[in-house]
């Protein structure tokens, strides 16, 4: 079905015609001019009667202001996550370079895949292929300084990086690539050294870092965390999950809160931040119980009770 172009006023009229309460029309139009209707529609659907079957009318009591305040609260949560994620990412880059340089080799070996386990299937890209891809795209002067012109077509060959130290390379590799390097470094001993230096376990660190990559990408691209189920949830050490639930709040295994709990756990163990959940995250969630509900116990469209959606005092 072809979508018609609608002005901001038309968009607001469409929402009102479907039964949404618009408390302040001028403010609502200003919101729609800054935050697209399509972006907000991911939230709107939870208040619609049956969008899967074409009934886009809103349940009685649906409030534009309430939904927008949920969006604003989630952006504040994402900003708080980005702050600690940045700290953890830089620490992980630093520790990986240090321990890989100690265990495997300080210069060039990473581009040849030395120290990384081979994927179990040819359909899975090798870690060194991802490293070469990331380095080959870099236009940074400090990368060019250590990169030689050994190419096959437009692609730099591993020999191009024979002079490059690992601590230089990690500064431009994507966080996702770094995560794969950490996961594939179990046999070389690098993973064990990293886990020990962070006061955590090699059994949980790779999955935690993968979840941090996911959270970082969602936050960086302004993706929705509220009512989003995490398919690859992070592992946590025995009793850690239970202790966090007892101290802060219950949360589902596939919730965004589980990643927040893992981030809190690593930051605490590594001495990077003290009581991040208690001092930063929980005040934001307690100020907006609707946000907290979808972060800790995500639900699909139609699965959240109307009392939760409409009641401003959960």
mmCIF file of N, CA and C in Angstrom, residues 60-188:
data_model
loop_
_atom_site.group_PDB
_atom_site.id
_atom_site.type_symbol
_atom_site.label_atom_id
_atom_site.label_comp_id
_atom_site.label_asym_id
_atom_site.label_seq_id
_atom_site.Cartn_x
_atom_site.Cartn_y
_atom_site.Cartn_z
ATOM 1 N N UNK A 60 -8.724 3.621 24.587
ATOM 2 C CA UNK A 60 -9.142 4.816 25.332
ATOM 3 C C UNK A 60 -8.105 5.221 26.381
ATOM 4 N N UNK A 61 -7.830 6.515 26.457
ATOM 5 C CA UNK A 61 -6.881 7.015 27.433
ATOM 6 C C UNK A 61 -5.473 7.186 26.909
ATOM 7 N N UNK A 62 -5.249 6.850 25.614
ATOM 8 C CA UNK A 62 -3.915 7.002 25.040
ATOM 9 C C UNK A 62 -3.532 8.480 24.974
ATOM 10 N N UNK A 63 -2.338 8.787 25.449
ATOM 11 C CA UNK A 63 -1.900 10.177 25.565
ATOM 12 C C UNK A 63 -0.612 10.410 24.778
ATOM 13 N N UNK A 64 -0.631 11.415 23.906
ATOM 14 C CA UNK A 64 0.576 11.779 23.155
ATOM 15 C C UNK A 64 1.687 12.182 24.113
ATOM 16 N N UNK A 65 1.346 12.973 25.101
ATOM 17 C CA UNK A 65 2.342 13.453 26.058
ATOM 18 C C UNK A 65 2.990 12.297 26.804
ATOM 19 N N UNK A 66 2.205 11.312 27.210
ATOM 20 C CA UNK A 66 2.738 10.175 27.961
ATOM 21 C C UNK A 66 3.717 9.371 27.108
ATOM 22 N N UNK A 67 3.365 9.159 25.843
ATOM 23 C CA UNK A 67 4.237 8.393 24.961
ATOM 24 C C UNK A 67 5.516 9.162 24.673
ATOM 25 N N UNK A 68 5.396 10.475 24.458
ATOM 26 C CA UNK A 68 6.590 11.268 24.191
ATOM 27 C C UNK A 68 7.502 11.314 25.415
ATOM 28 N N UNK A 69 6.942 11.416 26.594
ATOM 29 C CA UNK A 69 7.764 11.405 27.806
ATOM 30 C C UNK A 69 8.482 10.077 27.972
ATOM 31 N N UNK A 70 7.853 8.988 27.540
ATOM 32 C CA UNK A 70 8.523 7.686 27.533
ATOM 33 C C UNK A 70 9.730 7.731 26.602
ATOM 34 N N UNK A 71 9.540 8.310 25.424
ATOM 35 C CA UNK A 71 10.644 8.432 24.459
ATOM 36 C C UNK A 71 11.790 9.263 25.046
ATOM 37 N N UNK A 72 11.455 10.384 25.669
ATOM 38 C CA UNK A 72 12.465 11.262 26.251
ATOM 39 C C UNK A 72 13.234 10.541 27.362
ATOM 40 N N UNK A 73 12.513 9.802 28.188
ATOM 41 C CA UNK A 73 13.149 9.062 29.283
ATOM 42 C C UNK A 73 14.081 7.990 28.735
ATOM 43 N N UNK A 74 13.685 7.358 27.628
ATOM 44 C CA UNK A 74 14.548 6.328 27.048
ATOM 45 C C UNK A 74 15.817 6.936 26.455
ATOM 46 N N UNK A 75 15.708 8.132 25.875
ATOM 47 C CA UNK A 75 16.904 8.791 25.356
ATOM 48 C C UNK A 75 17.870 9.122 26.498
ATOM 49 N N UNK A 76 17.341 9.529 27.636
ATOM 50 C CA UNK A 76 18.200 9.807 28.793
ATOM 51 C C UNK A 76 18.890 8.526 29.263
ATOM 52 N N UNK A 77 18.159 7.413 29.235
ATOM 53 C CA UNK A 77 18.736 6.127 29.602
ATOM 54 C C UNK A 77 19.848 5.744 28.636
ATOM 55 N N UNK A 78 19.627 5.929 27.333
ATOM 56 C CA UNK A 78 20.630 5.587 26.331
ATOM 57 C C UNK A 78 21.894 6.431 26.512
ATOM 58 N N UNK A 79 21.718 7.707 26.836
ATOM 59 C CA UNK A 79 22.870 8.582 27.061
ATOM 60 C C UNK A 79 23.688 8.103 28.253
ATOM 61 N N UNK A 80 23.000 7.682 29.313
ATOM 62 C CA UNK A 80 23.689 7.165 30.497
ATOM 63 C C UNK A 80 24.450 5.883 30.159
ATOM 64 N N UNK A 81 23.866 5.043 29.300
ATOM 65 C CA UNK A 81 24.539 3.808 28.892
ATOM 66 C C UNK A 81 25.781 4.105 28.060
ATOM 67 N N UNK A 82 25.668 5.071 27.153
ATOM 68 C CA UNK A 82 26.791 5.393 26.280
ATOM 69 C C UNK A 82 28.015 5.847 27.065
ATOM 70 N N UNK A 83 27.788 6.538 28.155
ATOM 71 C CA UNK A 83 28.899 7.028 28.970
ATOM 72 C C UNK A 83 29.739 5.873 29.515
ATOM 73 N N UNK A 84 29.081 4.885 30.133
ATOM 74 C CA UNK A 84 29.832 3.758 30.688
ATOM 75 C C UNK A 84 30.322 2.822 29.584
ATOM 76 N N UNK A 85 29.542 2.663 28.518
ATOM 77 C CA UNK A 85 29.983 1.824 27.408
ATOM 78 C C UNK A 85 31.289 2.337 26.813
ATOM 79 N N UNK A 86 31.415 3.657 26.704
ATOM 80 C CA UNK A 86 32.645 4.236 26.157
ATOM 81 C C UNK A 86 33.840 3.899 27.034
ATOM 82 N N UNK A 87 33.642 4.007 28.352
ATOM 83 C CA UNK A 87 34.721 3.667 29.281
ATOM 84 C C UNK A 87 35.117 2.206 29.144
ATOM 85 N N UNK A 88 34.130 1.316 29.115
ATOM 86 C CA UNK A 88 34.407 -0.121 29.017
ATOM 87 C C UNK A 88 35.056 -0.474 27.689
ATOM 88 N N UNK A 89 34.585 0.131 26.611
ATOM 89 C CA UNK A 89 35.143 -0.184 25.290
ATOM 90 C C UNK A 89 36.621 0.184 25.217
ATOM 91 N N UNK A 90 36.965 1.348 25.726
ATOM 92 C CA UNK A 90 38.365 1.781 25.692
ATOM 93 C C UNK A 90 39.238 0.864 26.555
ATOM 94 N N UNK A 91 38.714 0.469 27.715
ATOM 95 C CA UNK A 91 39.453 -0.464 28.571
ATOM 96 C C UNK A 91 39.646 -1.801 27.864
ATOM 97 N N UNK A 92 38.605 -2.308 27.208
ATOM 98 C CA UNK A 92 38.708 -3.585 26.513
ATOM 99 C C UNK A 92 39.711 -3.523 25.366
ATOM 100 N N UNK A 93 39.723 -2.425 24.638
ATOM 101 C CA UNK A 93 40.713 -2.260 23.565
ATOM 102 C C UNK A 93 42.125 -2.277 24.153
ATOM 103 N N UNK A 94 42.308 -1.541 25.240
ATOM 104 C CA UNK A 94 43.629 -1.425 25.866
ATOM 105 C C UNK A 94 44.109 -2.766 26.406
ATOM 106 N N UNK A 95 43.244 -3.472 27.120
ATOM 107 C CA UNK A 95 43.638 -4.746 27.725
ATOM 108 C C UNK A 95 43.898 -5.798 26.653
ATOM 109 N N UNK A 96 43.052 -5.822 25.590
ATOM 110 C CA UNK A 96 43.282 -6.817 24.542
ATOM 111 C C UNK A 96 44.647 -6.589 23.893
ATOM 112 N N UNK A 97 44.943 -5.341 23.533
ATOM 113 C CA UNK A 97 46.226 -5.051 22.882
ATOM 114 C C UNK A 97 47.392 -5.439 23.776
ATOM 115 N N UNK A 98 47.264 -5.155 25.054
ATOM 116 C CA UNK A 98 48.338 -5.456 26.010
ATOM 117 C C UNK A 98 48.575 -6.961 26.106
ATOM 118 N N UNK A 99 47.502 -7.723 26.309
ATOM 119 C CA UNK A 99 47.659 -9.163 26.530
ATOM 120 C C UNK A 99 47.944 -9.916 25.231
ATOM 121 N N UNK A 100 47.404 -9.434 24.106
ATOM 122 C CA UNK A 100 47.735 -10.073 22.833
ATOM 123 C C UNK A 100 49.210 -9.830 22.505
ATOM 124 N N UNK A 101 49.661 -8.610 22.730
ATOM 125 C CA UNK A 101 51.067 -8.303 22.482
ATOM 126 C C UNK A 101 52.000 -9.129 23.347
ATOM 127 N N UNK A 102 51.569 -9.426 24.570
ATOM 128 C CA UNK A 102 52.388 -10.220 25.495
ATOM 129 C C UNK A 102 52.379 -11.695 25.124
ATOM 130 N N UNK A 103 51.183 -12.213 24.831
ATOM 131 C CA UNK A 103 51.022 -13.651 24.601
ATOM 132 C C UNK A 103 51.378 -14.097 23.185
ATOM 133 N N UNK A 104 50.995 -13.310 22.200
ATOM 134 C CA UNK A 104 51.088 -13.758 20.805
ATOM 135 C C UNK A 104 52.180 -13.018 20.043
ATOM 136 N N UNK A 105 52.080 -11.715 19.993
ATOM 137 C CA UNK A 105 53.075 -10.932 19.265
ATOM 138 C C UNK A 105 52.648 -9.481 19.196
ATOM 139 N N UNK A 106 53.570 -8.567 19.385
ATOM 140 C CA UNK A 106 53.200 -7.156 19.407
ATOM 141 C C UNK A 106 52.977 -6.542 18.033
ATOM 142 N N UNK A 107 53.535 -7.135 16.973
ATOM 143 C CA UNK A 107 53.504 -6.478 15.666
ATOM 144 C C UNK A 107 53.104 -7.459 14.559
ATOM 145 N N UNK A 108 52.091 -7.094 13.778
ATOM 146 C CA UNK A 108 51.777 -7.770 12.526
ATOM 147 C C UNK A 108 51.044 -9.088 12.578
ATOM 148 N N UNK A 109 51.196 -9.863 13.643
ATOM 149 C CA UNK A 109 50.637 -11.216 13.650
ATOM 150 C C UNK A 109 49.106 -11.227 13.596
ATOM 151 N N UNK A 110 48.480 -10.211 14.149
ATOM 152 C CA UNK A 110 47.010 -10.168 14.199
ATOM 153 C C UNK A 110 46.407 -10.181 12.800
ATOM 154 N N UNK A 111 47.077 -9.540 11.832
ATOM 155 C CA UNK A 111 46.554 -9.460 10.465
ATOM 156 C C UNK A 111 46.640 -10.803 9.744
ATOM 157 N N UNK A 112 47.425 -11.715 10.272
ATOM 158 C CA UNK A 112 47.567 -13.051 9.686
ATOM 159 C C UNK A 112 46.753 -14.093 10.458
ATOM 160 N N UNK A 113 46.013 -13.644 11.452
ATOM 161 C CA UNK A 113 45.142 -14.556 12.199
ATOM 162 C C UNK A 113 45.834 -15.368 13.258
ATOM 163 N N UNK A 114 47.061 -15.023 13.595
ATOM 164 C CA UNK A 114 47.811 -15.774 14.608
ATOM 165 C C UNK A 114 47.185 -15.519 15.982
ATOM 166 N N UNK A 115 46.932 -16.615 16.709
ATOM 167 C CA UNK A 115 46.358 -16.493 18.046
ATOM 168 C C UNK A 115 44.852 -16.545 18.090
ATOM 169 N N UNK A 116 44.214 -16.658 16.918
ATOM 170 C CA UNK A 116 42.754 -16.720 16.861
ATOM 171 C C UNK A 116 42.303 -18.097 16.390
ATOM 172 N N UNK A 117 41.279 -18.634 17.013
ATOM 173 C CA UNK A 117 40.749 -19.930 16.601
ATOM 174 C C UNK A 117 40.040 -19.794 15.254
ATOM 175 N N UNK A 118 40.081 -20.856 14.470
ATOM 176 C CA UNK A 118 39.416 -20.890 13.168
ATOM 177 C C UNK A 118 37.933 -21.155 13.360
ATOM 178 N N UNK A 119 37.049 -20.435 12.674
ATOM 179 C CA UNK A 119 35.604 -20.663 12.818
ATOM 180 C C UNK A 119 35.233 -22.096 12.461
ATOM 181 N N UNK A 120 34.197 -22.643 13.086
ATOM 182 C CA UNK A 120 33.803 -24.034 12.821
ATOM 183 C C UNK A 120 33.207 -24.238 11.434
ATOM 184 N N UNK A 121 32.834 -23.171 10.754
ATOM 185 C CA UNK A 121 32.226 -23.284 9.424
ATOM 186 C C UNK A 121 32.865 -22.269 8.484
ATOM 187 N N UNK A 122 32.999 -22.655 7.214
ATOM 188 C CA UNK A 122 33.556 -21.746 6.217
ATOM 189 C C UNK A 122 32.606 -20.584 5.939
ATOM 190 N N UNK A 123 31.342 -20.726 6.329
ATOM 191 C CA UNK A 123 30.369 -19.664 6.114
ATOM 192 C C UNK A 123 30.572 -18.506 7.093
ATOM 193 N N UNK A 124 31.328 -18.767 8.171
ATOM 194 C CA UNK A 124 31.605 -17.731 9.165
ATOM 195 C C UNK A 124 32.934 -17.062 8.815
ATOM 196 N N UNK A 125 32.912 -15.758 8.723
ATOM 197 C CA UNK A 125 34.124 -15.018 8.351
ATOM 198 C C UNK A 125 35.215 -15.195 9.399
ATOM 199 N N UNK A 126 36.442 -15.373 8.947
ATOM 200 C CA UNK A 126 37.574 -15.470 9.854
ATOM 201 C C UNK A 126 37.817 -14.116 10.520
ATOM 202 N N UNK A 127 38.348 -14.160 11.727
ATOM 203 C CA UNK A 127 38.611 -12.927 12.461
ATOM 204 C C UNK A 127 39.593 -12.041 11.707
ATOM 205 N N UNK A 128 40.641 -12.646 11.130
ATOM 206 C CA UNK A 128 41.624 -11.831 10.431
ATOM 207 C C UNK A 128 41.048 -11.172 9.182
ATOM 208 N N UNK A 129 40.049 -11.798 8.565
ATOM 209 C CA UNK A 129 39.385 -11.161 7.418
ATOM 210 C C UNK A 129 38.658 -9.898 7.860
ATOM 211 N N UNK A 130 38.025 -9.955 9.009
ATOM 212 C CA UNK A 130 37.323 -8.774 9.532
ATOM 213 C C UNK A 130 38.321 -7.691 9.934
ATOM 214 N N UNK A 131 39.455 -8.110 10.484
ATOM 215 C CA UNK A 131 40.494 -7.143 10.847
ATOM 216 C C UNK A 131 40.991 -6.424 9.595
ATOM 217 N N UNK A 132 41.301 -7.189 8.543
ATOM 218 C CA UNK A 132 41.787 -6.598 7.307
ATOM 219 C C UNK A 132 40.760 -5.655 6.696
ATOM 220 N N UNK A 133 39.498 -6.024 6.774
ATOM 221 C CA UNK A 133 38.437 -5.183 6.232
ATOM 222 C C UNK A 133 38.361 -3.848 6.966
ATOM 223 N N UNK A 134 38.388 -3.896 8.297
ATOM 224 C CA UNK A 134 38.313 -2.665 9.092
ATOM 225 C C UNK A 134 39.539 -1.780 8.858
ATOM 226 N N UNK A 135 40.731 -2.379 8.875
ATOM 227 C CA UNK A 135 41.948 -1.606 8.680
ATOM 228 C C UNK A 135 42.019 -1.028 7.271
ATOM 229 N N UNK A 136 41.539 -1.796 6.298
ATOM 230 C CA UNK A 136 41.596 -1.339 4.914
ATOM 231 C C UNK A 136 40.722 -0.120 4.657
ATOM 232 N N UNK A 137 39.662 0.048 5.447
ATOM 233 C CA UNK A 137 38.771 1.206 5.273
ATOM 234 C C UNK A 137 39.294 2.458 5.961
ATOM 235 N N UNK A 138 40.251 2.285 6.860
ATOM 236 C CA UNK A 138 40.719 3.417 7.653
ATOM 237 C C UNK A 138 41.534 4.393 6.811
ATOM 238 N N UNK A 139 41.232 5.682 6.999
ATOM 239 C CA UNK A 139 42.006 6.748 6.349
ATOM 240 C C UNK A 139 42.818 7.544 7.371
ATOM 241 N N UNK A 140 42.882 7.044 8.611
ATOM 242 C CA UNK A 140 43.631 7.749 9.644
ATOM 243 C C UNK A 140 45.115 7.769 9.315
ATOM 244 N N UNK A 141 45.747 8.899 9.590
ATOM 245 C CA UNK A 141 47.173 9.060 9.276
ATOM 246 C C UNK A 141 48.040 8.085 10.052
ATOM 247 N N UNK A 142 47.669 7.800 11.305
ATOM 248 C CA UNK A 142 48.504 6.894 12.099
ATOM 249 C C UNK A 142 48.416 5.454 11.609
ATOM 250 N N UNK A 143 47.313 5.096 10.925
ATOM 251 C CA UNK A 143 47.223 3.775 10.303
ATOM 252 C C UNK A 143 48.066 3.751 9.025
ATOM 253 N N UNK A 144 47.933 4.792 8.213
ATOM 254 C CA UNK A 144 48.714 4.873 6.972
ATOM 255 C C UNK A 144 50.214 4.864 7.250
ATOM 256 N N UNK A 145 50.594 5.403 8.389
ATOM 257 C CA UNK A 145 52.016 5.452 8.759
ATOM 258 C C UNK A 145 52.611 4.050 8.890
ATOM 259 N N UNK A 146 51.804 3.106 9.368
ATOM 260 C CA UNK A 146 52.302 1.737 9.598
ATOM 261 C C UNK A 146 51.856 0.754 8.507
ATOM 262 N N UNK A 147 51.123 1.244 7.510
ATOM 263 C CA UNK A 147 50.586 0.346 6.480
ATOM 264 C C UNK A 147 51.403 0.448 5.198
ATOM 265 N N UNK A 148 51.848 -0.695 4.715
ATOM 266 C CA UNK A 148 52.614 -0.740 3.470
ATOM 267 C C UNK A 148 51.668 -1.055 2.299
ATOM 268 N N UNK A 149 52.104 -0.699 1.107
ATOM 269 C CA UNK A 149 51.266 -0.861 -0.094
ATOM 270 C C UNK A 149 51.423 -2.259 -0.698
ATOM 271 N N UNK A 150 50.934 -3.247 0.022
ATOM 272 C CA UNK A 150 50.878 -4.612 -0.511
ATOM 273 C C UNK A 150 49.414 -4.941 -0.758
ATOM 274 N N UNK A 151 49.008 -4.887 -2.012
ATOM 275 C CA UNK A 151 47.594 -5.015 -2.346
ATOM 276 C C UNK A 151 47.328 -6.110 -3.369
ATOM 277 N N UNK A 152 46.114 -6.593 -3.338
ATOM 278 C CA UNK A 152 45.586 -7.450 -4.380
ATOM 279 C C UNK A 152 44.318 -6.769 -4.863
ATOM 280 N N UNK A 153 44.422 -6.059 -5.964
ATOM 281 C CA UNK A 153 43.328 -5.197 -6.377
ATOM 282 C C UNK A 153 43.241 -4.008 -5.436
ATOM 283 N N UNK A 154 42.048 -3.812 -4.867
ATOM 284 C CA UNK A 154 41.866 -2.703 -3.912
ATOM 285 C C UNK A 154 42.068 -3.145 -2.471
ATOM 286 N N UNK A 155 42.320 -4.439 -2.272
ATOM 287 C CA UNK A 155 42.393 -4.997 -0.910
ATOM 288 C C UNK A 155 43.837 -5.055 -0.411
ATOM 289 N N UNK A 156 44.043 -4.523 0.792
ATOM 290 C CA UNK A 156 45.363 -4.635 1.418
ATOM 291 C C UNK A 156 45.568 -6.075 1.892
ATOM 292 N N UNK A 157 46.744 -6.624 1.631
ATOM 293 C CA UNK A 157 47.088 -7.974 2.055
ATOM 294 C C UNK A 157 47.641 -7.958 3.482
ATOM 295 N N UNK A 158 47.661 -9.109 4.164
ATOM 296 C CA UNK A 158 48.193 -9.158 5.527
ATOM 297 C C UNK A 158 49.594 -8.577 5.656
ATOM 298 N N UNK A 159 50.428 -8.752 4.609
ATOM 299 C CA UNK A 159 51.802 -8.245 4.659
ATOM 300 C C UNK A 159 51.854 -6.726 4.787
ATOM 301 N N UNK A 160 50.740 -6.065 4.439
ATOM 302 C CA UNK A 160 50.696 -4.604 4.557
ATOM 303 C C UNK A 160 50.840 -4.138 5.996
ATOM 304 N N UNK A 161 50.553 -5.047 6.925
ATOM 305 C CA UNK A 161 50.519 -4.659 8.337
ATOM 306 C C UNK A 161 51.634 -5.307 9.161
ATOM 307 N N UNK A 162 52.682 -5.758 8.480
ATOM 308 C CA UNK A 162 53.785 -6.414 9.182
ATOM 309 C C UNK A 162 54.515 -5.472 10.138
ATOM 310 N N UNK A 163 54.395 -4.170 9.929
ATOM 311 C CA UNK A 163 55.058 -3.206 10.820
ATOM 312 C C UNK A 163 54.106 -2.599 11.860
ATOM 313 N N UNK A 164 52.829 -2.972 11.785
ATOM 314 C CA UNK A 164 51.842 -2.297 12.626
ATOM 315 C C UNK A 164 51.710 -2.969 13.998
ATOM 316 N N UNK A 165 51.885 -2.214 15.094
ATOM 317 C CA UNK A 165 51.673 -2.762 16.434
ATOM 318 C C UNK A 165 50.190 -3.009 16.700
ATOM 319 N N UNK A 166 49.895 -3.990 17.498
ATOM 320 C CA UNK A 166 48.513 -4.316 17.826
ATOM 321 C C UNK A 166 47.833 -3.156 18.533
ATOM 322 N N UNK A 167 48.586 -2.391 19.337
ATOM 323 C CA UNK A 167 47.968 -1.283 20.069
ATOM 324 C C UNK A 167 47.601 -0.118 19.145
ATOM 325 N N UNK A 168 48.168 -0.084 17.961
ATOM 326 C CA UNK A 168 47.761 0.893 16.952
ATOM 327 C C UNK A 168 46.493 0.395 16.250
ATOM 328 N N UNK A 169 46.506 -0.863 15.858
ATOM 329 C CA UNK A 169 45.389 -1.437 15.103
ATOM 330 C C UNK A 169 44.068 -1.365 15.871
ATOM 331 N N UNK A 170 44.103 -1.679 17.173
ATOM 332 C CA UNK A 170 42.834 -1.759 17.919
ATOM 333 C C UNK A 170 42.119 -0.419 18.002
ATOM 334 N N UNK A 171 42.829 0.672 17.755
ATOM 335 C CA UNK A 171 42.203 1.988 17.871
ATOM 336 C C UNK A 171 41.218 2.279 16.748
ATOM 337 N N UNK A 172 41.301 1.553 15.629
ATOM 338 C CA UNK A 172 40.367 1.809 14.530
ATOM 339 C C UNK A 172 39.467 0.614 14.223
ATOM 340 N N UNK A 173 39.720 -0.521 14.822
ATOM 341 C CA UNK A 173 38.852 -1.677 14.601
ATOM 342 C C UNK A 173 37.490 -1.412 15.226
ATOM 343 N N UNK A 174 36.441 -1.888 14.572
ATOM 344 C CA UNK A 174 35.100 -1.712 15.128
ATOM 345 C C UNK A 174 34.982 -2.470 16.446
ATOM 346 N N UNK A 175 34.045 -2.052 17.276
ATOM 347 C CA UNK A 175 33.811 -2.740 18.547
ATOM 348 C C UNK A 175 33.369 -4.175 18.281
ATOM 349 N N UNK A 176 32.609 -4.374 17.202
ATOM 350 C CA UNK A 176 32.185 -5.724 16.843
ATOM 351 C C UNK A 176 33.357 -6.607 16.479
ATOM 352 N N UNK A 177 34.327 -6.046 15.757
ATOM 353 C CA UNK A 177 35.531 -6.805 15.398
ATOM 354 C C UNK A 177 36.331 -7.142 16.646
ATOM 355 N N UNK A 178 36.474 -6.175 17.540
ATOM 356 C CA UNK A 178 37.189 -6.434 18.792
ATOM 357 C C UNK A 178 36.507 -7.550 19.581
ATOM 358 N N UNK A 179 35.185 -7.545 19.604
ATOM 359 C CA UNK A 179 34.438 -8.593 20.305
ATOM 360 C C UNK A 179 34.769 -9.970 19.741
ATOM 361 N N UNK A 180 34.829 -10.069 18.414
ATOM 362 C CA UNK A 180 35.161 -11.350 17.776
ATOM 363 C C UNK A 180 36.597 -11.769 18.088
ATOM 364 N N UNK A 181 37.489 -10.812 18.171
ATOM 365 C CA UNK A 181 38.879 -11.109 18.510
ATOM 366 C C UNK A 181 38.977 -11.659 19.931
ATOM 367 N N UNK A 182 38.247 -11.058 20.847
ATOM 368 C CA UNK A 182 38.248 -11.533 22.232
ATOM 369 C C UNK A 182 37.704 -12.952 22.305
ATOM 370 N N UNK A 183 36.591 -13.198 21.619
ATOM 371 C CA UNK A 183 35.963 -14.523 21.631
ATOM 372 C C UNK A 183 36.887 -15.584 21.056
ATOM 373 N N UNK A 184 37.638 -15.218 20.017
ATOM 374 C CA UNK A 184 38.492 -16.198 19.322
ATOM 375 C C UNK A 184 39.867 -16.354 19.946
ATOM 376 N N UNK A 185 40.113 -15.701 21.082
ATOM 377 C CA UNK A 185 41.459 -15.730 21.669
ATOM 378 C C UNK A 185 41.568 -16.659 22.882
ATOM 379 N N UNK A 186 40.641 -17.611 22.979
ATOM 380 C CA UNK A 186 40.656 -18.521 24.125
ATOM 381 C C UNK A 186 41.859 -19.439 24.166
ATOM 382 N N UNK A 187 42.218 -20.023 23.020
ATOM 383 C CA UNK A 187 43.310 -20.990 22.994
ATOM 384 C C UNK A 187 44.670 -20.336 23.185
ATOM 385 N N UNK A 188 44.805 -19.098 22.808
ATOM 386 C CA UNK A 188 46.092 -18.412 22.919
ATOM 387 C C UNK A 188 46.392 -17.959 24.343
#
